[in-house]
GROMACS .gro file of N, CA, C and O in nm:
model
  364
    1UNK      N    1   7.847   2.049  25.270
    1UNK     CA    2   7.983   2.046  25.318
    1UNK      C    3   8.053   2.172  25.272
    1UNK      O    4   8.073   2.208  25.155
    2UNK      N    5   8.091   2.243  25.404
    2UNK     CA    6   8.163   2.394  25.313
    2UNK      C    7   8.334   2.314  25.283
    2UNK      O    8   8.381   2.206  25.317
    3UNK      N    9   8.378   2.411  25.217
    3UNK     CA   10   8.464   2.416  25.122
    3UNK      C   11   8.561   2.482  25.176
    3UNK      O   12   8.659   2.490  25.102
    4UNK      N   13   8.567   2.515  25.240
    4UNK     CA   14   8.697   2.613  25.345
    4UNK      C   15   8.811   2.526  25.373
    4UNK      O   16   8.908   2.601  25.369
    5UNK      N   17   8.844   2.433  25.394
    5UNK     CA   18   8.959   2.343  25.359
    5UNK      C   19   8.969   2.315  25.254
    5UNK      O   20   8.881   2.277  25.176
    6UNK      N   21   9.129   2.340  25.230
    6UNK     CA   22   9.174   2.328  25.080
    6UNK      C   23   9.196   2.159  25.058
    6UNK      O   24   9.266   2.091  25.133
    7UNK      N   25   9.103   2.091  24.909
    7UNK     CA   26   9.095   1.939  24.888
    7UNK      C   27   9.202   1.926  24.963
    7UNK      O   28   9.191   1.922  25.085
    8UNK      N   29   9.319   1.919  24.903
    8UNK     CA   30   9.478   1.861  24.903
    8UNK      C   31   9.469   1.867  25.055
    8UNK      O   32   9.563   1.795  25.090
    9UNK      N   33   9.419   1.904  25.147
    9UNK     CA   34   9.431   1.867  25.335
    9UNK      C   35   9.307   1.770  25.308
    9UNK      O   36   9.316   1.671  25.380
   10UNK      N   37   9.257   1.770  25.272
   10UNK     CA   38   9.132   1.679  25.319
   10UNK      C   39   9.156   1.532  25.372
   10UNK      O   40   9.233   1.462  25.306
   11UNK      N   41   9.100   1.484  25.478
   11UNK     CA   42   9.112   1.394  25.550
   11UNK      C   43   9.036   1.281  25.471
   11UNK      O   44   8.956   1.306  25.381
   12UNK      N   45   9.061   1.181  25.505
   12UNK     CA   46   8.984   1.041  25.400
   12UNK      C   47   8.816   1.076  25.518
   12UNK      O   48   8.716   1.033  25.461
   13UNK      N   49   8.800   1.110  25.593
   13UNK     CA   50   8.677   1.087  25.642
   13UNK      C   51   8.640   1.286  25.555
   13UNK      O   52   8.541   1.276  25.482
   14UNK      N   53   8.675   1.380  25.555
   14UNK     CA   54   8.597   1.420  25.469
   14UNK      C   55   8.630   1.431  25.327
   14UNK      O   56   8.643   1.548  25.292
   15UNK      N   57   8.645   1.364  25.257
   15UNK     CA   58   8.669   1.259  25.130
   15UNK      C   59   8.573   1.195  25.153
   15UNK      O   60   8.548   1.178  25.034
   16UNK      N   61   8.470   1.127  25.218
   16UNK     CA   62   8.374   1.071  25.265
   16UNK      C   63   8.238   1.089  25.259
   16UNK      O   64   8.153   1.012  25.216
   17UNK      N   65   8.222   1.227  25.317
   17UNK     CA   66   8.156   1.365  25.346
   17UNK      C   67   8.145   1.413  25.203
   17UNK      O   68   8.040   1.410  25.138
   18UNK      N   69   8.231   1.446  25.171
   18UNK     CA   70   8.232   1.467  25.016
   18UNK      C   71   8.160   1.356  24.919
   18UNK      O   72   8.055   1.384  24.860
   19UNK      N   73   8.182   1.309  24.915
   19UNK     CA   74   8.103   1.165  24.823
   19UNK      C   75   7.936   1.134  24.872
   19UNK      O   76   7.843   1.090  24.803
   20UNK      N   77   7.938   1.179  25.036
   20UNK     CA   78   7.754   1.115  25.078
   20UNK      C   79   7.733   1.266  25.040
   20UNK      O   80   7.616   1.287  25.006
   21UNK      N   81   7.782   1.332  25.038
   21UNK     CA   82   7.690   1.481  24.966
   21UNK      C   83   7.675   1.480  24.844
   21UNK      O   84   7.563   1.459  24.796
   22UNK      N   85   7.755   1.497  24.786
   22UNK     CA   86   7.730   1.457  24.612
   22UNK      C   87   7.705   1.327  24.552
   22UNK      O   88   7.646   1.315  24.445
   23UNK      N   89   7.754   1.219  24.629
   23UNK     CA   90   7.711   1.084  24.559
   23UNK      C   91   7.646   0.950  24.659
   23UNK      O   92   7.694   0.837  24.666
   24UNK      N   93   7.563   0.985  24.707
   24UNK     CA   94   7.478   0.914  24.808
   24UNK      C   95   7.523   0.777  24.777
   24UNK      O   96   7.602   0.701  24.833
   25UNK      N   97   7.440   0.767  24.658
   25UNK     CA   98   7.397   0.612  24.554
   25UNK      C   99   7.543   0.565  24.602
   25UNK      O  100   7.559   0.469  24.678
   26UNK      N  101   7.638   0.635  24.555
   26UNK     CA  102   7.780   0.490  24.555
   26UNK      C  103   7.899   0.555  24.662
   26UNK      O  104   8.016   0.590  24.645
   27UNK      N  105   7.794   0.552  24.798
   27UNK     CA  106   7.878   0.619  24.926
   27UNK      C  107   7.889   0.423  24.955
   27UNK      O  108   8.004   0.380  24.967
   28UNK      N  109   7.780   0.325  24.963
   28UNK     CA  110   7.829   0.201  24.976
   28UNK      C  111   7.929   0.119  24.913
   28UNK      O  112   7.980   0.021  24.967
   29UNK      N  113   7.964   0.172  24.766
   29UNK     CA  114   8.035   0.112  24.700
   29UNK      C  115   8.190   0.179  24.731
   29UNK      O  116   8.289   0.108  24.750
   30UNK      N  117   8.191   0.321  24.733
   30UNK     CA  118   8.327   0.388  24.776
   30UNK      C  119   8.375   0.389  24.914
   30UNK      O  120   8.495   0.391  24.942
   31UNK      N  121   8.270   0.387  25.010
   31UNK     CA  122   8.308   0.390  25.172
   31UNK      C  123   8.419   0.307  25.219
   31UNK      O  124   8.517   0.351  25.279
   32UNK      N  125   8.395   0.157  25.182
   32UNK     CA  126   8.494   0.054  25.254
   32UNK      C  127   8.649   0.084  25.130
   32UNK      O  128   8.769   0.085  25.157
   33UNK      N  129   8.592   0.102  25.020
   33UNK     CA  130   8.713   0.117  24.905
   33UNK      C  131   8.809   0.212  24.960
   33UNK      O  132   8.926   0.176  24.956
   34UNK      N  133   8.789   0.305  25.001
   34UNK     CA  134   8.870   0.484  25.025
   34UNK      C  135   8.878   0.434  25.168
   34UNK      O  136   8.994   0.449  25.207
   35UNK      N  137   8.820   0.394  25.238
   35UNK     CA  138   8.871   0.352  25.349
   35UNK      C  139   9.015   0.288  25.372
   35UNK      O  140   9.118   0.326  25.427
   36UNK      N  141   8.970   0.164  25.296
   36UNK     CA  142   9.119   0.084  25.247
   36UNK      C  143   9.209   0.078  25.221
   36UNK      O  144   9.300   0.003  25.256
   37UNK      N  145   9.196   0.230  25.087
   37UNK     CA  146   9.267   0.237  25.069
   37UNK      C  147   9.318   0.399  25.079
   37UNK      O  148   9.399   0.451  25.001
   38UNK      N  149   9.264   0.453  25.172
   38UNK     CA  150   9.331   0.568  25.229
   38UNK      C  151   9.309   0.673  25.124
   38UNK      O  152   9.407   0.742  25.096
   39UNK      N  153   9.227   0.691  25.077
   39UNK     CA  154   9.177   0.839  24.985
   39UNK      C  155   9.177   0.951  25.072
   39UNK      O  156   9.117   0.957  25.180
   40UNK      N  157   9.261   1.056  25.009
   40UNK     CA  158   9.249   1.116  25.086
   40UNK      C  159   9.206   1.232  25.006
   40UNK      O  160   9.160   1.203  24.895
   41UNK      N  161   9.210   1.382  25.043
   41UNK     CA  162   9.183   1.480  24.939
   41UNK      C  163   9.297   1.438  24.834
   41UNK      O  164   9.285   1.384  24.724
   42UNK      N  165   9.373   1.467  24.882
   42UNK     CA  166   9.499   1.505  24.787
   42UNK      C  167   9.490   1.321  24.644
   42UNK      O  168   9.521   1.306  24.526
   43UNK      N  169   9.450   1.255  24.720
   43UNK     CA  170   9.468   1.095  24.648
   43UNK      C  171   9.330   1.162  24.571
   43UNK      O  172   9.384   1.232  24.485
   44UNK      N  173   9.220   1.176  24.558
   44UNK     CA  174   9.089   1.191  24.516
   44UNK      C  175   9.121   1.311  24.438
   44UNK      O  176   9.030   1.325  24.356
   45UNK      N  177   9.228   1.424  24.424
   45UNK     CA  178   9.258   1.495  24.326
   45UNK      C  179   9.340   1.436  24.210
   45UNK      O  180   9.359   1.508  24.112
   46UNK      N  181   9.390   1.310  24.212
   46UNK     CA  182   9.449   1.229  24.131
   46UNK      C  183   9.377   1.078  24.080
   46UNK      O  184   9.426   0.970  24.047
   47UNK      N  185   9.277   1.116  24.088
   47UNK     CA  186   9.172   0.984  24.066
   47UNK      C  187   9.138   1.017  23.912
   47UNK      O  188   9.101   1.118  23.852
   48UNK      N  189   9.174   0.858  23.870
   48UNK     CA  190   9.120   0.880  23.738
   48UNK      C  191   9.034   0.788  23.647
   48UNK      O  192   9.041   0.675  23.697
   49UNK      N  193   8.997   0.787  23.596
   49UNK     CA  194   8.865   0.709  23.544
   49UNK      C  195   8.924   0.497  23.572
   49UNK      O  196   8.847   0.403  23.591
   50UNK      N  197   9.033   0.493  23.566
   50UNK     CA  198   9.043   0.325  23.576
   50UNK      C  199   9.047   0.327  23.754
   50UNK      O  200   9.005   0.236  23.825
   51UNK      N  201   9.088   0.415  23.786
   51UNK     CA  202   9.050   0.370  23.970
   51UNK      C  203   8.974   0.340  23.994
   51UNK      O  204   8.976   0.240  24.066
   52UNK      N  205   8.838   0.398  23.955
   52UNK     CA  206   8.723   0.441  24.029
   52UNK      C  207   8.670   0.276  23.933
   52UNK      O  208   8.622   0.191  24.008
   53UNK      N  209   8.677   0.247  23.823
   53UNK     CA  210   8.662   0.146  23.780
   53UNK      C  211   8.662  -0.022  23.832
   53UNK      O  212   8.593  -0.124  23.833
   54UNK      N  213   8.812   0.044  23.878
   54UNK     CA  214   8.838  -0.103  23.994
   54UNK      C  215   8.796  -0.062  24.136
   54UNK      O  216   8.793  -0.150  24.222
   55UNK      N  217   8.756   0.084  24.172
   55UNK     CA  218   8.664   0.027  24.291
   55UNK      C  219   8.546  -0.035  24.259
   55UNK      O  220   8.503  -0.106  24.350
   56UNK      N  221   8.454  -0.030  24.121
   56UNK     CA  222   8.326  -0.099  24.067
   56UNK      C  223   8.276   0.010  24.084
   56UNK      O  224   8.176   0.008  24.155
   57UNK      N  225   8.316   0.141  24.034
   57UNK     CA  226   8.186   0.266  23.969
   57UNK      C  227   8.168   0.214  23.826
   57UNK      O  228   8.246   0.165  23.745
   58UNK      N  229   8.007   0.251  23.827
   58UNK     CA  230   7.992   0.224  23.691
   58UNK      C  231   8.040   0.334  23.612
   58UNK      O  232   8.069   0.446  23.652
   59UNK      N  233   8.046   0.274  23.458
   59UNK     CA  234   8.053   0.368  23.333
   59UNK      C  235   7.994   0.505  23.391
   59UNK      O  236   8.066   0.597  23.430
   60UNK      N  237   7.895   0.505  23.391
   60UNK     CA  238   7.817   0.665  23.404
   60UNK      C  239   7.854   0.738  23.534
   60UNK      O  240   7.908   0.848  23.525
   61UNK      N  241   7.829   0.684  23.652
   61UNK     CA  242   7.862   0.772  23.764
   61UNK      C  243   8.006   0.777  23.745
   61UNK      O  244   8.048   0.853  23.833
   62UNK      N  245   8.124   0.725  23.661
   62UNK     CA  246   8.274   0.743  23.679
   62UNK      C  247   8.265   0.878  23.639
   62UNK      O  248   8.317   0.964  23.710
   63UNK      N  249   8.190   0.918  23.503
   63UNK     CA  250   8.221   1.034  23.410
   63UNK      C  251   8.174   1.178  23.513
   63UNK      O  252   8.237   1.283  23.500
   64UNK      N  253   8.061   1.168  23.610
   64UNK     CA  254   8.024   1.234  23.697
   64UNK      C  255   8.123   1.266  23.752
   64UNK      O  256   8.178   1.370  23.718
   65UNK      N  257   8.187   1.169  23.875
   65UNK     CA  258   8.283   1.169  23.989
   65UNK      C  259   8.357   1.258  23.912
   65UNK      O  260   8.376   1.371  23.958
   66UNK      N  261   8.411   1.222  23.785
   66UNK     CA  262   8.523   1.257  23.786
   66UNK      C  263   8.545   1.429  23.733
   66UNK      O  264   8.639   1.504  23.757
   67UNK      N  265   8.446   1.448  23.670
   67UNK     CA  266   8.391   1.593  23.609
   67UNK      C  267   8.421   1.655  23.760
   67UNK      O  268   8.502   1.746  23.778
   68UNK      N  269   8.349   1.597  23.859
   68UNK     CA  270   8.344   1.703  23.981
   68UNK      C  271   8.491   1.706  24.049
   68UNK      O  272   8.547   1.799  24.106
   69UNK      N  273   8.528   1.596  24.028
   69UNK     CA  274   8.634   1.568  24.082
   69UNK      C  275   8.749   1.738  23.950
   69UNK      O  276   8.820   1.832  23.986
   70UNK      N  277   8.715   1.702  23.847
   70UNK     CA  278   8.817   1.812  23.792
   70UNK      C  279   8.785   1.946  23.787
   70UNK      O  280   8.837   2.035  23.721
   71UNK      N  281   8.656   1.950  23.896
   71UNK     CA  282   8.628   2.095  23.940
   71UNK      C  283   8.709   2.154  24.057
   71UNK      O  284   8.758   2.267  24.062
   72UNK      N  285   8.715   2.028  24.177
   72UNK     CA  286   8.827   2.043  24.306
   72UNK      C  287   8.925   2.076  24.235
   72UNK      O  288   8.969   2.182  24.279
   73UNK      N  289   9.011   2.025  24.108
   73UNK     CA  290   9.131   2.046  24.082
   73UNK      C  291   9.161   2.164  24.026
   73UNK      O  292   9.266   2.221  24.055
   74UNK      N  293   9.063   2.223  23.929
   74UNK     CA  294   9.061   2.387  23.948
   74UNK      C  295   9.034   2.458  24.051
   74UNK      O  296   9.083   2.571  24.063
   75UNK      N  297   8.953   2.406  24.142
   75UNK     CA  298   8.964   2.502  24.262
   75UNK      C  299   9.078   2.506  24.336
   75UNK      O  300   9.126   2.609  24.382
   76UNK      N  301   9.121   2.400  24.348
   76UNK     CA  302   9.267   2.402  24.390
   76UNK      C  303   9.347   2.468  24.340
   76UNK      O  304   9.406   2.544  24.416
   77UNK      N  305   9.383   2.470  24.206
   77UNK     CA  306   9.507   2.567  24.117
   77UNK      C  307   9.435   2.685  24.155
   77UNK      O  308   9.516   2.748  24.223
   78UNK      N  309   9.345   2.740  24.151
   78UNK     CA  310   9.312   2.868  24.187
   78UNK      C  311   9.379   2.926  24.285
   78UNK      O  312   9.462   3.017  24.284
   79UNK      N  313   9.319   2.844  24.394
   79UNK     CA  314   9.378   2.886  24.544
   79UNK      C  315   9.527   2.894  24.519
   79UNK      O  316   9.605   2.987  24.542
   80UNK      N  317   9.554   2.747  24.454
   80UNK     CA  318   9.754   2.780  24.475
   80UNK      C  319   9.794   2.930  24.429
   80UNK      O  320   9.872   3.009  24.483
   81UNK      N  321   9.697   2.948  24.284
   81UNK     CA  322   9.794   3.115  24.231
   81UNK      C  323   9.725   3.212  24.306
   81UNK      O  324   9.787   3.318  24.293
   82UNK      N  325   9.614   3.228  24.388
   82UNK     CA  326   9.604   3.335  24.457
   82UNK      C  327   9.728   3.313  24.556
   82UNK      O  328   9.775   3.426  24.576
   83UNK      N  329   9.804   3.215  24.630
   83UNK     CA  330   9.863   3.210  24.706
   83UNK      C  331   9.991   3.297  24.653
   83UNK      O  332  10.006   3.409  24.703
   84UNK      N  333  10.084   3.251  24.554
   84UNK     CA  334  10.165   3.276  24.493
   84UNK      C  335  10.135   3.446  24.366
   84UNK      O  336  10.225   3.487  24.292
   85UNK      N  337  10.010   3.503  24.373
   85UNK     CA  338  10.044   3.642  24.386
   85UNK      C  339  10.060   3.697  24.495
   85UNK      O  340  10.144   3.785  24.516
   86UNK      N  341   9.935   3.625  24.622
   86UNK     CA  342   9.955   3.667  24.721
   86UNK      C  343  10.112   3.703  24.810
   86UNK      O  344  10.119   3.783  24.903
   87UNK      N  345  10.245   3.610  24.746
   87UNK     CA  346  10.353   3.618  24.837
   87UNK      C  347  10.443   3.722  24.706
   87UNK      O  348  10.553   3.775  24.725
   88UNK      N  349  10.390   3.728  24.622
   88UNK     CA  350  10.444   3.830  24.506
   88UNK      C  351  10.424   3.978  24.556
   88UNK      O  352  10.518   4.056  24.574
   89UNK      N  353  10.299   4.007  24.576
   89UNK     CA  354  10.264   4.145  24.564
   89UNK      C  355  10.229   4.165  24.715
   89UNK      O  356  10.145   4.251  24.738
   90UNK      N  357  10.281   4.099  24.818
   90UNK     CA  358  10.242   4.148  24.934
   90UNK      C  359  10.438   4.159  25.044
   90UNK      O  360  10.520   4.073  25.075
   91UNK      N  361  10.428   4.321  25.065
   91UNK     CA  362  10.538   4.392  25.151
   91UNK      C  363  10.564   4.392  25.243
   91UNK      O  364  10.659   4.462  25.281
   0.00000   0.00000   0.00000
């Protein structure tokens, strides 16, 4: 799944896409959950270890999700401050 849409647009179906690429095993357990309840990028950049809990991730794959999950969220701040030099230093 490329990465060219910024998380925070991401649609709950690729929020989806995202999870059967990196997390096959608990695409059955998250599919109908994020469905439901409308995950979207931007909701899945605010996910935090008791969510994913009460969807029924276990202990171990939570600490995963969520590691990757706080990689989107630096990639995200990234993009935001390239944006915001970008409107700084551009005439």
């Amino acid at each position: 799944m490329g990465l060219s849409k910024r998380v925070s647009f991401w649609s709950v179906e690729e929020v989806l896409d995202w999870v059967q690429e990196y997390y096959p095993a608990q695409l059955n357990t998250l599919h109908t959950a994020f469905i439901k309840h409308s995950i979207t990028g931007r909701a899945l950049l605010r996910m935090k270890e008791h969510h994913l809990e009460r969807l029924g991730v276990e202990s171990k794959e939570q600490q995963e999700i969520l590691q990757d999950v706080l990689l989107l969220r630096v990639q995200e701040e990234l993009e935001n401050l390239n944006d915001i030099y970008a409107e700084c230093f551009s005439s």
